[in-house]
Structures are given as C-alpha cells and as structure tokens.
mmCIF file of C-alpha atoms in Angstrom:
data_model
loop_
_atom_site.group_PDB
_atom_site.id
_atom_site.type_symbol
_atom_site.label_atom_id
_atom_site.label_comp_id
_atom_site.label_asym_id
_atom_site.label_seq_id
_atom_site.Cartn_x
_atom_site.Cartn_y
_atom_site.Cartn_z
ATOM 1 C CA MET A 135 0.409 -33.274 4.261
ATOM 2 C CA LYS A 136 3.111 -35.817 3.460
ATOM 3 C CA ASN A 137 5.930 -33.344 2.870
ATOM 4 C CA LYS A 138 6.887 -31.357 5.982
ATOM 5 C CA ILE A 139 6.988 -27.872 4.437
ATOM 6 C CA PRO A 140 6.358 -25.156 7.036
ATOM 7 C CA LEU A 141 2.790 -23.960 6.560
ATOM 8 C CA LEU A 142 3.835 -20.308 6.608
ATOM 9 C CA GLU A 143 6.195 -21.012 3.684
ATOM 10 C CA LEU A 144 3.368 -22.774 1.848
ATOM 11 C CA LYS A 145 1.082 -19.836 2.636
ATOM 12 C CA GLN A 146 3.560 -17.372 1.111
ATOM 13 C CA GLN A 147 3.865 -19.500 -2.026
ATOM 14 C CA ALA A 148 0.069 -19.699 -2.308
ATOM 15 C CA PHE A 149 -0.203 -15.927 -1.903
ATOM 16 C CA ASN A 150 2.426 -15.431 -4.631
ATOM 17 C CA HIS A 151 0.516 -17.838 -6.896
ATOM 18 C CA CYS A 152 -2.719 -15.876 -6.346
ATOM 19 C CA HIS A 153 -0.946 -12.558 -6.890
ATOM 20 C CA ASP A 154 0.583 -13.752 -10.176
ATOM 21 C CA PHE A 155 -2.796 -15.166 -11.244
ATOM 22 C CA VAL A 156 -4.581 -11.831 -10.702
ATOM 23 C CA LYS A 157 -1.763 -9.784 -12.205
ATOM 24 C CA GLY A 158 -1.727 -11.925 -15.360
ATOM 25 C CA ARG A 159 -5.502 -11.774 -15.669
ATOM 26 C CA LEU A 160 -5.571 -7.987 -15.266
ATOM 27 C CA GLU A 161 -2.826 -7.533 -17.860
ATOM 28 C CA ARG A 162 -4.589 -9.793 -20.397
ATOM 29 C CA LEU A 163 -7.926 -8.060 -19.933
ATOM 30 C CA GLN A 164 -6.422 -4.573 -20.171
ATOM 31 C CA HIS A 165 -4.583 -5.582 -23.360
ATOM 32 C CA GLN A 166 -7.797 -6.959 -24.884
ATOM 33 C CA MET A 167 -9.649 -3.786 -23.909
ATOM 34 C CA LYS A 168 -7.022 -1.636 -25.652
ATOM 35 C CA GLU A 169 -7.312 -3.776 -28.791
ATOM 36 C CA ILE A 170 -11.084 -3.275 -28.851
ATOM 37 C CA GLU A 171 -10.727 0.473 -28.276
ATOM 38 C CA THR A 172 -8.250 0.634 -31.164
ATOM 39 C CA ALA A 173 -10.605 -1.357 -33.386
ATOM 40 C CA LEU A 174 -13.522 0.900 -32.500
ATOM 41 C CA THR A 175 -11.628 4.108 -33.249
ATOM 42 C CA SER A 176 -9.936 2.848 -36.397
ATOM 43 C CA GLU A 177 -12.937 1.260 -38.053
ATOM 44 C CA THR A 178 -14.009 3.450 -40.957
ATOM 45 C CA LYS A 179 -17.487 3.805 -42.309
ATOM 46 C CA SER A 180 -17.856 1.547 -45.304
ATOM 47 C CA SER A 181 -20.358 1.738 -48.102
ATOM 48 C CA ALA A 182 -22.156 -1.168 -46.494
ATOM 49 C CA GLY A 183 -23.517 0.791 -43.528
ATOM 50 C CA ASP A 184 -25.340 -2.107 -41.900
ATOM 51 C CA LYS A 185 -22.182 -4.222 -41.930
ATOM 52 C CA HIS A 186 -20.235 -1.389 -40.282
ATOM 53 C CA GLU A 187 -22.887 -0.891 -37.587
ATOM 54 C CA THR A 188 -23.040 -4.637 -36.879
ATOM 55 C CA GLY A 189 -19.262 -4.764 -36.465
ATOM 56 C CA ARG A 190 -19.310 -1.789 -34.108
ATOM 57 C CA ALA A 191 -22.167 -3.287 -32.085
ATOM 58 C CA MET A 192 -20.256 -6.552 -31.689
ATOM 59 C CA LEU A 193 -17.166 -4.657 -30.539
ATOM 60 C CA GLN A 194 -19.287 -2.700 -28.056
ATOM 61 C CA LEU A 195 -20.710 -5.946 -26.632
ATOM 62 C CA GLU A 196 -17.222 -7.417 -26.341
ATOM 63 C CA ARG A 197 -16.039 -4.252 -24.580
ATOM 64 C CA GLU A 198 -18.899 -4.506 -22.072
ATOM 65 C CA LYS A 199 -18.101 -8.167 -21.397
ATOM 66 C CA LEU A 200 -14.421 -7.340 -20.878
ATOM 67 C CA GLY A 201 -15.395 -4.463 -18.597
ATOM 68 C CA THR A 202 -17.302 -6.888 -16.369
ATOM 69 C CA GLN A 203 -14.380 -9.329 -16.322
ATOM 70 C CA LEU A 204 -11.980 -6.484 -15.551
ATOM 71 C CA ALA A 205 -14.141 -5.346 -12.624
ATOM 72 C CA GLU A 206 -14.167 -8.921 -11.269
ATOM 73 C CA ALA A 207 -10.370 -9.168 -11.583
ATOM 74 C CA GLU A 208 -9.963 -5.814 -9.807
ATOM 75 C CA GLN A 209 -12.254 -7.068 -7.035
ATOM 76 C CA MET A 210 -10.058 -10.188 -6.704
ATOM 77 C CA HIS A 211 -7.005 -7.930 -6.489
ATOM 78 C CA GLY A 212 -8.708 -5.907 -3.758
ATOM 79 C CA THR A 213 -9.505 -9.065 -1.795
ATOM 80 C CA LEU A 214 -5.916 -10.227 -2.130
ATOM 81 C CA GLN A 215 -4.659 -6.911 -0.730
ATOM 82 C CA LYS A 216 -6.579 -7.675 2.494
ATOM 83 C CA VAL A 217 -4.706 -10.961 3.007
ATOM 84 C CA ALA A 218 -1.932 -10.976 5.618
ATOM 85 C CA THR A 219 0.666 -13.592 4.733
ATOM 86 C CA THR A 220 2.456 -13.693 8.079
ATOM 87 C CA THR A 221 -0.592 -14.044 10.316
ATOM 88 C CA GLU A 222 -1.150 -17.480 11.811
ATOM 89 C CA HIS A 223 -4.768 -18.539 12.060
ATOM 90 C CA ASN A 224 -6.461 -20.877 14.512
ATOM 91 C CA ARG A 225 -9.741 -20.707 12.587
ATOM 92 C CA ALA A 226 -10.291 -20.973 8.840
ATOM 93 C CA GLY A 227 -10.668 -17.537 7.289
ATOM 94 C CA LEU A 228 -9.238 -15.197 4.679
ATOM 95 C CA GLY A 229 -5.511 -15.874 4.321
ATOM 96 C CA ALA A 230 -5.513 -19.250 6.094
ATOM 97 C CA VAL A 231 -3.995 -22.505 4.878
ATOM 98 C CA VAL A 232 -6.383 -25.302 5.856
ATOM 99 C CA VAL A 233 -5.051 -28.862 5.772
ATOM 100 C CA THR A 234 -7.630 -31.650 5.820
ATOM 101 C CA ASP A 235 -7.142 -35.393 5.672
ATOM 102 C CA LYS A 236 -8.161 -35.243 1.991
ATOM 103 C CA GLN A 237 -6.922 -31.914 0.584
ATOM 104 C CA SER A 238 -5.236 -28.623 1.486
ATOM 105 C CA TYR A 239 -6.713 -25.183 0.773
ATOM 106 C CA TYR A 240 -5.587 -21.574 0.790
ATOM 107 C CA ILE A 241 -8.517 -19.263 1.413
ATOM 108 C CA ALA A 242 -8.067 -16.038 -0.556
ATOM 109 C CA ILE A 243 -9.243 -16.013 -4.188
ATOM 110 C CA SER A 244 -10.128 -18.713 -6.666
ATOM 111 C CA ALA A 245 -6.848 -19.189 -8.518
ATOM 112 C CA GLY A 246 -6.752 -22.932 -9.124
ATOM 113 C CA ALA A 247 -4.294 -25.519 -7.906
ATOM 114 C CA LEU A 248 -0.727 -24.958 -6.823
ATOM 115 C CA THR A 249 1.961 -27.590 -6.371
ATOM 116 C CA TYR A 250 4.945 -26.566 -4.281
ATOM 117 C CA LYS A 251 7.661 -29.061 -3.344
ATOM 118 C CA GLU A 252 5.302 -31.950 -4.147
ATOM 119 C CA VAL A 253 2.503 -30.552 -1.963
ATOM 120 C CA SER A 254 -0.727 -29.649 -3.741
ATOM 121 C CA LEU A 255 -3.040 -26.958 -2.520
ATOM 122 C CA PHE A 256 -6.180 -25.372 -3.943
ATOM 123 C CA CYS A 257 -6.473 -21.583 -3.845
ATOM 124 C CA ILE A 258 -10.144 -20.900 -3.169
ATOM 125 C CA SER A 259 -12.366 -17.952 -2.458
ATOM 126 C CA PRO A 260 -14.314 -17.785 0.810
ATOM 127 C CA GLY A 261 -17.415 -17.525 -1.393
ATOM 128 C CA THR A 262 -16.970 -20.945 -3.028
ATOM 129 C CA PRO A 263 -19.034 -23.855 -1.687
ATOM 130 C CA ILE A 264 -16.005 -25.467 0.012
ATOM 131 C CA GLY A 265 -14.812 -22.057 1.223
ATOM 132 C CA LYS A 266 -18.164 -21.398 2.892
ATOM 133 C CA LEU A 267 -17.996 -24.777 4.623
ATOM 134 C CA LEU A 268 -14.468 -24.143 5.915
ATOM 135 C CA LEU A 269 -14.971 -20.581 7.219
ATOM 136 C CA GLY A 270 -14.791 -20.421 11.009
ATOM 137 C CA LYS A 271 -13.779 -24.063 11.411
ATOM 138 C CA GLN A 272 -10.814 -25.084 13.530
ATOM 139 C CA THR A 273 -8.462 -28.041 13.862
ATOM 140 C CA GLY A 274 -10.398 -31.237 14.564
ATOM 141 C CA ASP A 275 -13.652 -30.034 12.983
ATOM 142 C CA THR A 276 -15.182 -31.992 10.114
ATOM 143 C CA ILE A 277 -16.940 -30.842 6.964
ATOM 144 C CA GLN A 278 -19.206 -32.704 4.574
ATOM 145 C CA PHE A 279 -18.659 -31.923 0.880
ATOM 146 C CA ASN A 280 -19.800 -33.960 -2.165
ATOM 147 C CA GLN A 281 -20.840 -36.901 0.030
ATOM 148 C CA SER A 282 -17.356 -37.029 1.552
ATOM 149 C CA THR A 283 -16.370 -36.144 5.105
ATOM 150 C CA SER A 284 -13.047 -34.383 5.715
ATOM 151 C CA THR A 285 -11.358 -33.684 9.020
ATOM 152 C CA ILE A 286 -9.319 -30.515 9.491
ATOM 153 C CA LEU A 287 -5.812 -31.489 10.576
ATOM 154 C CA ASN A 288 -4.126 -28.087 10.725
ATOM 155 C CA ILE A 289 -4.784 -24.389 10.108
ATOM 156 C CA ARG A 290 -2.198 -21.630 9.710
#
C-alpha cells in the first residue's frame, strides 16, 4: 500500500462502504416491492381477462424475484452485523483488511471497490473464490489466483 493510511482507519471506511451498500440495496428493493404490491392491488379486471391474468402473473413473478433478492440483501446485512471494526486480525477472516503485493481486500460482503485517500480496496465476501483462498492466511503467506501469485504483506 503506497499511501500510509492506518489500516484500522481503512477498515472503518471499508465497513462504512459495505454498510451504505447494503442499506441502499435494501431500500431500493423494499421500494420496488411496494410498487409491485401497489400495482397488484390496484390493477382492475379488464374485459380482456387473459391480458389481466398475464399482467398479474408477471407481477407475481417479479415479486418472487424481488423477494429472493431482498432475502439475500438481509443476509448480507446480517453478516455485516457480525463484523467487528476495531478488532485487529493476525489471520485473514471476517472483518480483516488483507494487503497483498498486488491488491488489498476487506473481507465482509461483496460490495465492490472502494477508493479512500488514493488507496483502493475490494470489499469481498468470504465465500468468493479469492475470499476462500485468503481465509486463515497470515502475513507472509502466498495465494495463487488466476495464474498469479500474491504475497500477503499485512493483515489487520
């Protein structure tokens, strides 16, 4: 990491990024669900019965899809609630910032990239392929990912 930001500060920023990501996703999904519920209750039976039933069936399918996405977002929120932001780690695990010679990671939930004070970091879930490789590793260990070897420089 070129910029000398304290890793605990970076960890807090990554946690905030993940929290905002989940909060925004939950709000969007809940809003979409309310719109579908409103559409389902307000749709009136037309003279073209088949058209009405097709519309309702499509709304029902969309509601089911949103329900699945909402459950996933709630699961992400639950995972995030288990993360301690002030704990320092000596092994890669949930809530750890892992700095390698190629990239830095925050192990919590998959929430994309974060850039803070010119330092980039990927927020990943422990269940992702790279997350699985990192779990349990410590400073000095190496991992092989996409035909590239990375060495762990620091963990907090």
